[in-house]
Amino acid sequence: MTAEIHHCKECVDLLGEYIEGTLPPDRAKALEDHLSLCPPCITFVRTYKATRKLCHHALVRDMPRELMHSLSSFLAERVPGFKRSEDETVAAPAADSEPKKV
Amino acid sequence: MLYGRAPLPEIHEITPEEPRADGQPGDRELVEKAQKGDGAAFAMLVERHQRQLYRLALRMTGSEADAQEVLQEAFLNAYQKLPLFRGEAQFSSWLYRIAANSALMRLRRKRRAPDALADQPLELAGPKFSAEGYLEPTSSSDWSQRADERMMSGQLGAAINKAVDELPEDYRTVFLLKDVDGLSNEDIATALDLTIPAVKSRLHRARLALREKLGEFFDEPAK
């Protein structure tokens, strides 16, 4: 038996886990049922998601290339056989993508 | 900084490693080679993880110069401790912990920090509810549609920077690592020696506080 969500506060409390997809299915269903009846909470969800998106866009930083070079030089002097990378721009997963699981 | 310095994860037995989608050798294979003295394998590990470690160091220290030194120290420390790594934890998590400890030591040399988060008074903004638990109208203005239009606005960028700077340090670090840098809750918990529920709680409260600040920004007439 799924416990219903009657109040917005409970909806807001569960939002973090809901948008990351980690909320148990019965609670997610209860939250969606509440959203279907509560325009203020729909607005709240939209602005909560937009907050993440805007902050990510404004604050994302990648490692400066000069720092990669200096780190590589530092380690090459101290680790036997350490090879400086020819192309240090070969990207690991970048931070300039959107936050996942939104 | 308000995190306690944490011991490295205990390491017991090796679990199978998932193959990488890009066909490159996995971390464990590279670690095993590096443990046998293959410096090129260690270089590949550095190249693979340096960006995330940089973000962690930058978020914890708040300084580009400190982040650089933390990175150097952490990778050198990891190389020296490599014989102790047996593969129970993911190599990346082990590395995050080493870097986080290095950042903490650096911060403590600069200023004395409390050892625990629990006693910190918390004043974070959040939505307002009626006595019955319903959202107050002031908490439900929909500015999300305008967000895309003003994404590139310098004023918005400044407002975001200010709002994030005003978060308590422990909340700010968790928020930046998760929502800006894309670390997993598990990696954040490992690096900062927090429980996963604590990470989730701080993250959610930080988002709520930032949402309030952004709401205030969008409610102001555009200048």
Short mmCIF file of C-alpha atoms in Angstrom, two decimals:
data_model
loop_
_atom_site.label_atom_id
_atom_site.label_comp_id
_atom_site.label_asym_id
_atom_site.label_seq_id
_atom_site.Cartn_x
_atom_site.Cartn_y
_atom_site.Cartn_z
CA MET A 1 0.00 0.00 0.00
CA THR A 2 1.54 3.25 -1.14
CA ALA A 3 1.43 6.07 1.39
CA GLU A 4 0.04 9.14 -0.32
CA ILE A 5 1.78 12.48 -0.25
CA HIS A 6 -0.66 15.12 0.90
CA HIS A 7 1.63 18.03 1.55
CA CYS A 8 4.10 19.94 -0.58
CA LYS A 9 6.74 19.77 2.13
CA GLU A 10 6.97 16.02 1.84
CA CYS A 11 7.20 16.34 -1.94
CA VAL A 12 10.05 18.84 -1.64
CA ASP A 13 11.85 16.65 0.88
CA LEU A 14 11.87 13.75 -1.60
CA LEU A 15 12.82 15.77 -4.64
CA GLY A 16 16.57 15.25 -4.52
CA GLU A 17 16.29 11.50 -4.61
CA TYR A 18 13.42 11.65 -7.10
CA ILE A 19 15.35 13.52 -9.78
CA GLU A 20 18.35 11.25 -9.30
CA GLY A 21 16.13 8.21 -9.75
CA THR A 22 17.03 6.75 -6.38
CA LEU A 23 13.63 7.07 -4.76
CA PRO A 24 11.89 3.72 -4.10
CA PRO A 25 9.25 3.10 -6.79
CA ASP A 26 6.29 3.40 -4.43
CA ARG A 27 7.48 6.76 -3.12
CA ALA A 28 8.21 7.97 -6.66
CA LYS A 29 4.68 6.99 -7.68
CA ALA A 30 3.22 8.81 -4.68
CA LEU A 31 5.27 11.89 -5.52
CA GLU A 32 4.13 11.81 -9.16
CA ASP A 33 0.53 11.49 -8.02
CA HIS A 34 1.02 14.58 -5.85
CA LEU A 35 2.63 16.47 -8.74
CA SER A 36 -0.30 15.67 -11.00
CA LEU A 37 -2.55 17.56 -8.61
CA CYS A 38 -0.25 20.34 -7.42
CA PRO A 39 0.86 23.08 -9.86
CA PRO A 40 3.04 24.84 -7.25
CA CYS A 41 5.06 21.65 -6.82
CA ILE A 42 5.41 21.26 -10.60
CA THR A 43 6.85 24.77 -10.69
CA PHE A 44 9.08 23.88 -7.78
CA VAL A 45 10.46 20.83 -9.59
CA ARG A 46 11.15 22.91 -12.71
CA THR A 47 13.04 25.57 -10.80
CA TYR A 48 14.90 22.97 -8.73
CA LYS A 49 16.13 21.32 -11.94
CA ALA A 50 16.92 24.69 -13.51
CA THR A 51 19.04 25.56 -10.47
CA ARG A 52 21.29 22.57 -11.13
CA LYS A 53 21.52 23.34 -14.82
CA LEU A 54 22.35 27.02 -14.36
CA CYS A 55 24.93 26.39 -11.66
CA HIS A 56 26.59 23.69 -13.71
CA HIS A 57 26.77 25.99 -16.71
CA ALA A 58 28.16 28.90 -14.71
CA LEU A 59 30.67 27.05 -12.56
CA VAL A 60 32.05 24.12 -14.53
CA ARG A 61 35.84 24.20 -14.78
CA ASP A 62 38.22 21.99 -16.66
CA MET A 63 41.79 21.41 -15.71
CA PRO A 64 44.05 24.01 -17.35
CA ARG A 65 46.48 22.56 -19.88
CA GLU A 66 49.41 24.32 -18.23
CA LEU A 67 48.60 22.48 -15.03
CA MET A 68 48.52 19.15 -16.87
CA HIS A 69 51.94 19.88 -18.27
CA SER A 70 53.40 20.93 -14.95
CA LEU A 71 51.96 17.85 -13.22
CA SER A 72 53.36 15.63 -15.92
CA SER A 73 56.80 17.24 -15.60
CA PHE A 74 56.69 16.96 -11.82
CA LEU A 75 55.90 13.24 -11.94
CA ALA A 76 58.34 12.52 -14.77
CA GLU A 77 61.15 13.70 -12.47
CA ARG A 78 60.05 11.43 -9.63
CA VAL A 79 58.49 8.30 -11.11
CA PRO A 80 60.85 6.01 -13.03
CA GLY A 81 59.59 5.34 -16.53
CA PHE A 82 56.79 7.91 -16.29
CA LYS A 83 56.04 9.03 -19.83
CA ARG A 84 54.72 12.48 -20.48
CA SER A 85 51.60 12.24 -22.54
CA GLU A 86 51.97 13.38 -26.15
CA ASP A 87 48.39 14.61 -26.26
CA GLU A 88 47.04 15.58 -22.89
CA THR A 89 43.81 16.83 -24.40
CA VAL A 90 42.51 13.29 -24.90
CA ALA A 91 39.53 13.75 -22.75
CA ALA A 92 38.46 11.79 -19.79
CA PRO A 93 34.74 12.22 -19.08
CA ALA A 94 34.32 15.96 -19.23
CA ALA A 95 32.65 18.09 -16.61
CA ASP A 96 31.13 20.35 -19.22
CA SER A 97 28.23 18.04 -19.84
CA GLU A 98 24.92 18.36 -18.06
CA PRO A 99 24.55 16.77 -14.65
CA LYS A 100 23.53 13.17 -15.10
CA LYS A 101 20.34 11.44 -14.04
CA VAL A 102 18.19 14.57 -14.18
CA MET B 1 37.45 23.14 5.88
CA LEU B 2 35.30 21.10 8.14
CA TYR B 3 35.90 17.52 7.15
CA GLY B 4 37.76 15.03 9.28
CA ARG B 5 40.88 13.49 7.81
CA ALA B 6 40.01 9.95 6.95
CA PRO B 7 42.03 6.75 6.75
CA LEU B 8 42.43 5.09 3.40
CA PRO B 9 39.81 2.41 2.73
CA GLU B 10 40.70 -1.04 3.96
CA ILE B 11 41.64 -3.34 1.14
CA HIS B 12 40.98 -7.06 1.23
CA GLU B 13 40.24 -9.00 -1.91
CA ILE B 14 40.05 -8.41 -5.61
CA THR B 15 36.74 -8.36 -7.44
CA PRO B 16 36.47 -8.74 -11.23
CA GLU B 17 36.95 -5.57 -13.26
CA GLU B 18 34.39 -4.41 -15.80
CA PRO B 19 35.82 -3.97 -19.32
CA ARG B 20 36.06 -0.35 -20.48
CA ALA B 21 33.87 0.80 -23.33
CA ASP B 22 36.80 2.51 -25.05
CA GLY B 23 38.84 -0.71 -25.20
CA GLN B 24 41.63 0.79 -23.09
CA PRO B 25 43.07 -1.29 -20.24
CA GLY B 26 41.09 -0.98 -17.03
CA ASP B 27 42.43 0.74 -13.94
CA ARG B 28 43.19 -2.53 -12.24
CA GLU B 29 45.29 -3.80 -15.12
CA LEU B 30 47.20 -0.52 -15.17
CA VAL B 31 47.65 -0.59 -11.40
CA GLU B 32 49.06 -4.10 -11.58
CA LYS B 33 51.54 -3.01 -14.24
CA ALA B 34 52.44 0.12 -12.29
CA GLN B 35 52.99 -2.00 -9.17
CA LYS B 36 55.56 -3.95 -11.17
CA GLY B 37 57.38 -0.73 -12.03
CA ASP B 38 55.69 0.21 -15.30
CA GLY B 39 55.88 4.01 -15.20
CA ALA B 40 53.97 4.33 -18.47
CA ALA B 41 51.01 2.51 -16.93
CA PHE B 42 51.08 4.92 -14.01
CA ALA B 43 51.18 7.80 -16.49
CA MET B 44 47.99 6.45 -18.08
CA LEU B 45 46.31 6.34 -14.69
CA VAL B 46 47.34 9.93 -14.06
CA GLU B 47 46.03 11.06 -17.41
CA ARG B 48 42.77 9.24 -16.84
CA HIS B 49 42.07 10.64 -13.37
CA GLN B 50 43.82 14.01 -13.22
CA ARG B 51 40.80 16.06 -14.29
CA GLN B 52 38.47 14.74 -11.62
CA LEU B 53 41.20 14.96 -9.01
CA TYR B 54 41.85 18.55 -10.04
CA ARG B 55 38.17 19.42 -9.58
CA LEU B 56 38.14 17.78 -6.17
CA ALA B 57 41.27 19.64 -5.09
CA LEU B 58 40.00 22.94 -6.49
CA ARG B 59 36.62 22.62 -4.76
CA MET B 60 38.17 21.69 -1.44
CA THR B 61 40.91 24.29 -1.36
CA GLY B 62 39.23 27.02 -3.38
CA SER B 63 42.58 27.93 -4.89
CA GLU B 64 44.16 27.10 -8.21
CA ALA B 65 47.66 27.19 -6.72
CA ASP B 66 46.71 24.91 -3.84
CA ALA B 67 44.91 22.55 -6.21
CA GLN B 68 48.10 22.22 -8.24
CA GLU B 69 50.15 21.31 -5.19
CA VAL B 70 47.50 18.92 -3.91
CA LEU B 71 47.49 17.18 -7.26
CA GLN B 72 51.24 16.75 -7.31
CA GLU B 73 51.33 15.53 -3.74
CA ALA B 74 48.37 13.18 -4.22
CA PHE B 75 49.68 11.46 -7.32
CA LEU B 76 53.16 11.10 -5.87
CA ASN B 77 51.69 9.77 -2.64
CA ALA B 78 49.51 7.34 -4.61
CA TYR B 79 52.56 6.11 -6.52
CA GLN B 80 54.48 5.53 -3.31
CA LYS B 81 51.51 3.72 -1.72
CA LEU B 82 50.72 1.69 -4.82
CA PRO B 83 52.20 -1.54 -3.39
CA LEU B 84 49.52 -1.34 -0.65
CA PHE B 85 46.64 -1.16 -3.11
CA ARG B 86 44.99 -4.57 -3.41
CA GLY B 87 41.88 -3.63 -5.35
CA GLU B 88 39.01 -3.92 -2.91
CA ALA B 89 38.09 -0.31 -3.42
CA GLN B 90 37.99 1.27 -6.86
CA PHE B 91 41.28 2.88 -7.71
CA SER B 92 39.52 6.20 -8.34
CA SER B 93 37.95 6.17 -4.86
CA TRP B 94 41.31 5.34 -3.30
CA LEU B 95 42.84 8.21 -5.24
CA TYR B 96 40.08 10.65 -4.22
CA ARG B 97 40.70 9.83 -0.59
CA ILE B 98 44.43 10.42 -0.93
CA ALA B 99 43.79 13.76 -2.65
CA ALA B 100 41.15 14.78 -0.11
CA ASN B 101 43.53 14.03 2.76
CA SER B 102 46.22 16.04 1.06
CA ALA B 103 43.85 18.97 0.61
CA LEU B 104 42.82 18.80 4.25
CA MET B 105 46.39 18.79 5.48
CA ARG B 106 47.10 21.82 3.34
CA LEU B 107 44.06 23.65 4.67
CA ARG B 108 44.97 22.85 8.25
CA ARG B 109 48.42 24.23 7.78
CA LYS B 110 46.77 27.47 6.71
CA ARG B 111 44.10 27.71 9.34
CA ARG B 112 42.77 25.71 12.22
CA ALA B 113 39.57 23.93 11.30
CA PRO B 114 37.04 22.13 13.49
CA ASP B 115 37.12 18.36 13.24
CA ALA B 116 33.44 17.72 12.78
CA LEU B 117 30.50 19.06 10.86
CA ALA B 118 27.88 18.23 13.38
CA ASP B 119 28.24 21.28 15.59
CA GLN B 120 28.15 23.80 12.82
CA PRO B 121 25.16 26.14 13.08
CA LEU B 122 23.19 25.99 9.89
CA GLU B 123 21.37 28.89 8.35
CA LEU B 124 20.34 27.88 4.87
CA ALA B 125 17.45 29.41 3.02
CA GLY B 126 14.74 27.14 1.69
CA PRO B 127 11.15 27.17 0.50
CA LYS B 128 8.42 28.49 2.78
CA PHE B 129 5.48 26.31 3.73
CA SER B 130 2.16 27.03 5.38
CA ALA B 131 1.41 25.49 8.75
CA GLU B 132 -0.37 22.70 6.86
CA GLY B 133 2.73 21.94 4.77
CA TYR B 134 1.69 23.59 1.50
CA LEU B 135 4.07 25.74 -0.52
CA GLU B 136 3.66 29.45 0.00
CA PRO B 137 3.01 31.39 -3.23
CA THR B 138 6.37 33.15 -2.91
CA SER B 139 8.09 29.78 -3.23
CA SER B 140 6.43 28.83 -6.48
CA SER B 141 7.23 31.53 -9.02
CA ASP B 142 8.24 29.77 -12.25
CA TRP B 143 11.43 31.36 -13.54
CA SER B 144 12.68 28.16 -15.16
CA GLN B 145 11.52 29.24 -18.64
CA ARG B 146 13.53 32.44 -18.36
CA ALA B 147 16.60 30.56 -17.20
CA ASP B 148 17.59 29.44 -20.70
CA GLU B 149 17.23 32.96 -22.07
CA ARG B 150 19.55 34.36 -19.45
CA MET B 151 21.94 31.45 -19.30
CA MET B 152 24.74 33.49 -20.81
CA SER B 153 24.03 36.61 -18.81
CA GLY B 154 27.01 37.94 -16.88
CA GLN B 155 24.69 39.16 -14.16
CA LEU B 156 23.28 35.69 -13.73
CA GLY B 157 26.78 34.23 -13.57
CA ALA B 158 27.73 36.73 -10.89
CA ALA B 159 24.55 35.98 -8.93
CA ILE B 160 25.27 32.26 -9.07
CA ASN B 161 28.86 32.73 -7.94
CA LYS B 162 27.74 34.90 -5.04
CA ALA B 163 25.01 32.47 -3.99
CA VAL B 164 27.38 29.50 -4.09
CA ASP B 165 30.07 31.41 -2.20
CA GLU B 166 27.55 32.16 0.54
CA LEU B 167 26.79 28.49 1.16
CA PRO B 168 28.43 26.97 4.23
CA GLU B 169 31.69 25.39 3.11
CA ASP B 170 30.73 21.77 3.66
CA TYR B 171 27.50 22.19 1.70
CA ARG B 172 29.22 24.12 -1.06
CA THR B 173 31.88 21.47 -1.60
CA VAL B 174 29.36 18.65 -1.84
CA PHE B 175 27.18 20.66 -4.23
CA LEU B 176 30.07 21.59 -6.51
CA LEU B 177 31.47 18.09 -6.62
CA LYS B 178 28.10 16.58 -7.46
CA ASP B 179 26.13 19.02 -9.57
CA VAL B 180 28.98 20.87 -11.25
CA ASP B 181 31.75 18.29 -11.45
CA GLY B 182 29.63 15.17 -11.77
CA LEU B 183 31.21 12.99 -9.07
CA SER B 184 29.03 10.18 -7.76
CA ASN B 185 27.57 10.33 -4.26
CA GLU B 186 29.76 7.35 -3.40
CA ASP B 187 32.96 9.04 -4.52
CA ILE B 188 32.05 12.23 -2.67
CA ALA B 189 31.30 10.27 0.48
CA THR B 190 34.62 8.43 0.20
CA ALA B 191 36.63 11.55 -0.47
CA LEU B 192 35.05 13.64 2.28
CA ASP B 193 34.53 10.82 4.76
CA LEU B 194 30.78 11.36 4.88
CA THR B 195 27.95 8.87 4.79
CA ILE B 196 25.93 8.73 1.58
CA PRO B 197 22.78 9.97 3.36
CA ALA B 198 24.83 12.93 4.63
CA VAL B 199 25.98 13.67 1.08
CA LYS B 200 22.40 13.51 -0.20
CA SER B 201 21.10 15.69 2.61
CA ARG B 202 23.74 18.39 2.14
CA LEU B 203 23.27 18.32 -1.59
CA HIS B 204 19.51 18.76 -1.35
CA ARG B 205 19.73 21.58 1.17
CA ALA B 206 22.35 23.35 -0.91
CA ARG B 207 20.13 23.09 -3.98
CA LEU B 208 17.15 24.44 -2.06
CA ALA B 209 19.17 27.39 -0.80
CA LEU B 210 20.53 28.15 -4.26
CA ARG B 211 17.08 27.86 -5.78
CA GLU B 212 15.84 30.51 -3.37
CA LYS B 213 18.70 32.83 -4.32
CA LEU B 214 18.11 32.33 -8.02
CA GLY B 215 14.39 32.94 -7.49
CA GLU B 216 15.26 36.29 -5.92
CA PHE B 217 17.51 37.08 -8.89
CA PHE B 218 14.81 36.29 -11.44
CA ASP B 219 12.19 38.22 -9.48
CA GLU B 220 14.27 41.36 -9.78
CA PRO B 221 13.68 43.44 -12.89
CA ALA B 222 16.41 42.90 -15.50
CA LYS B 223 18.99 45.68 -15.39
#
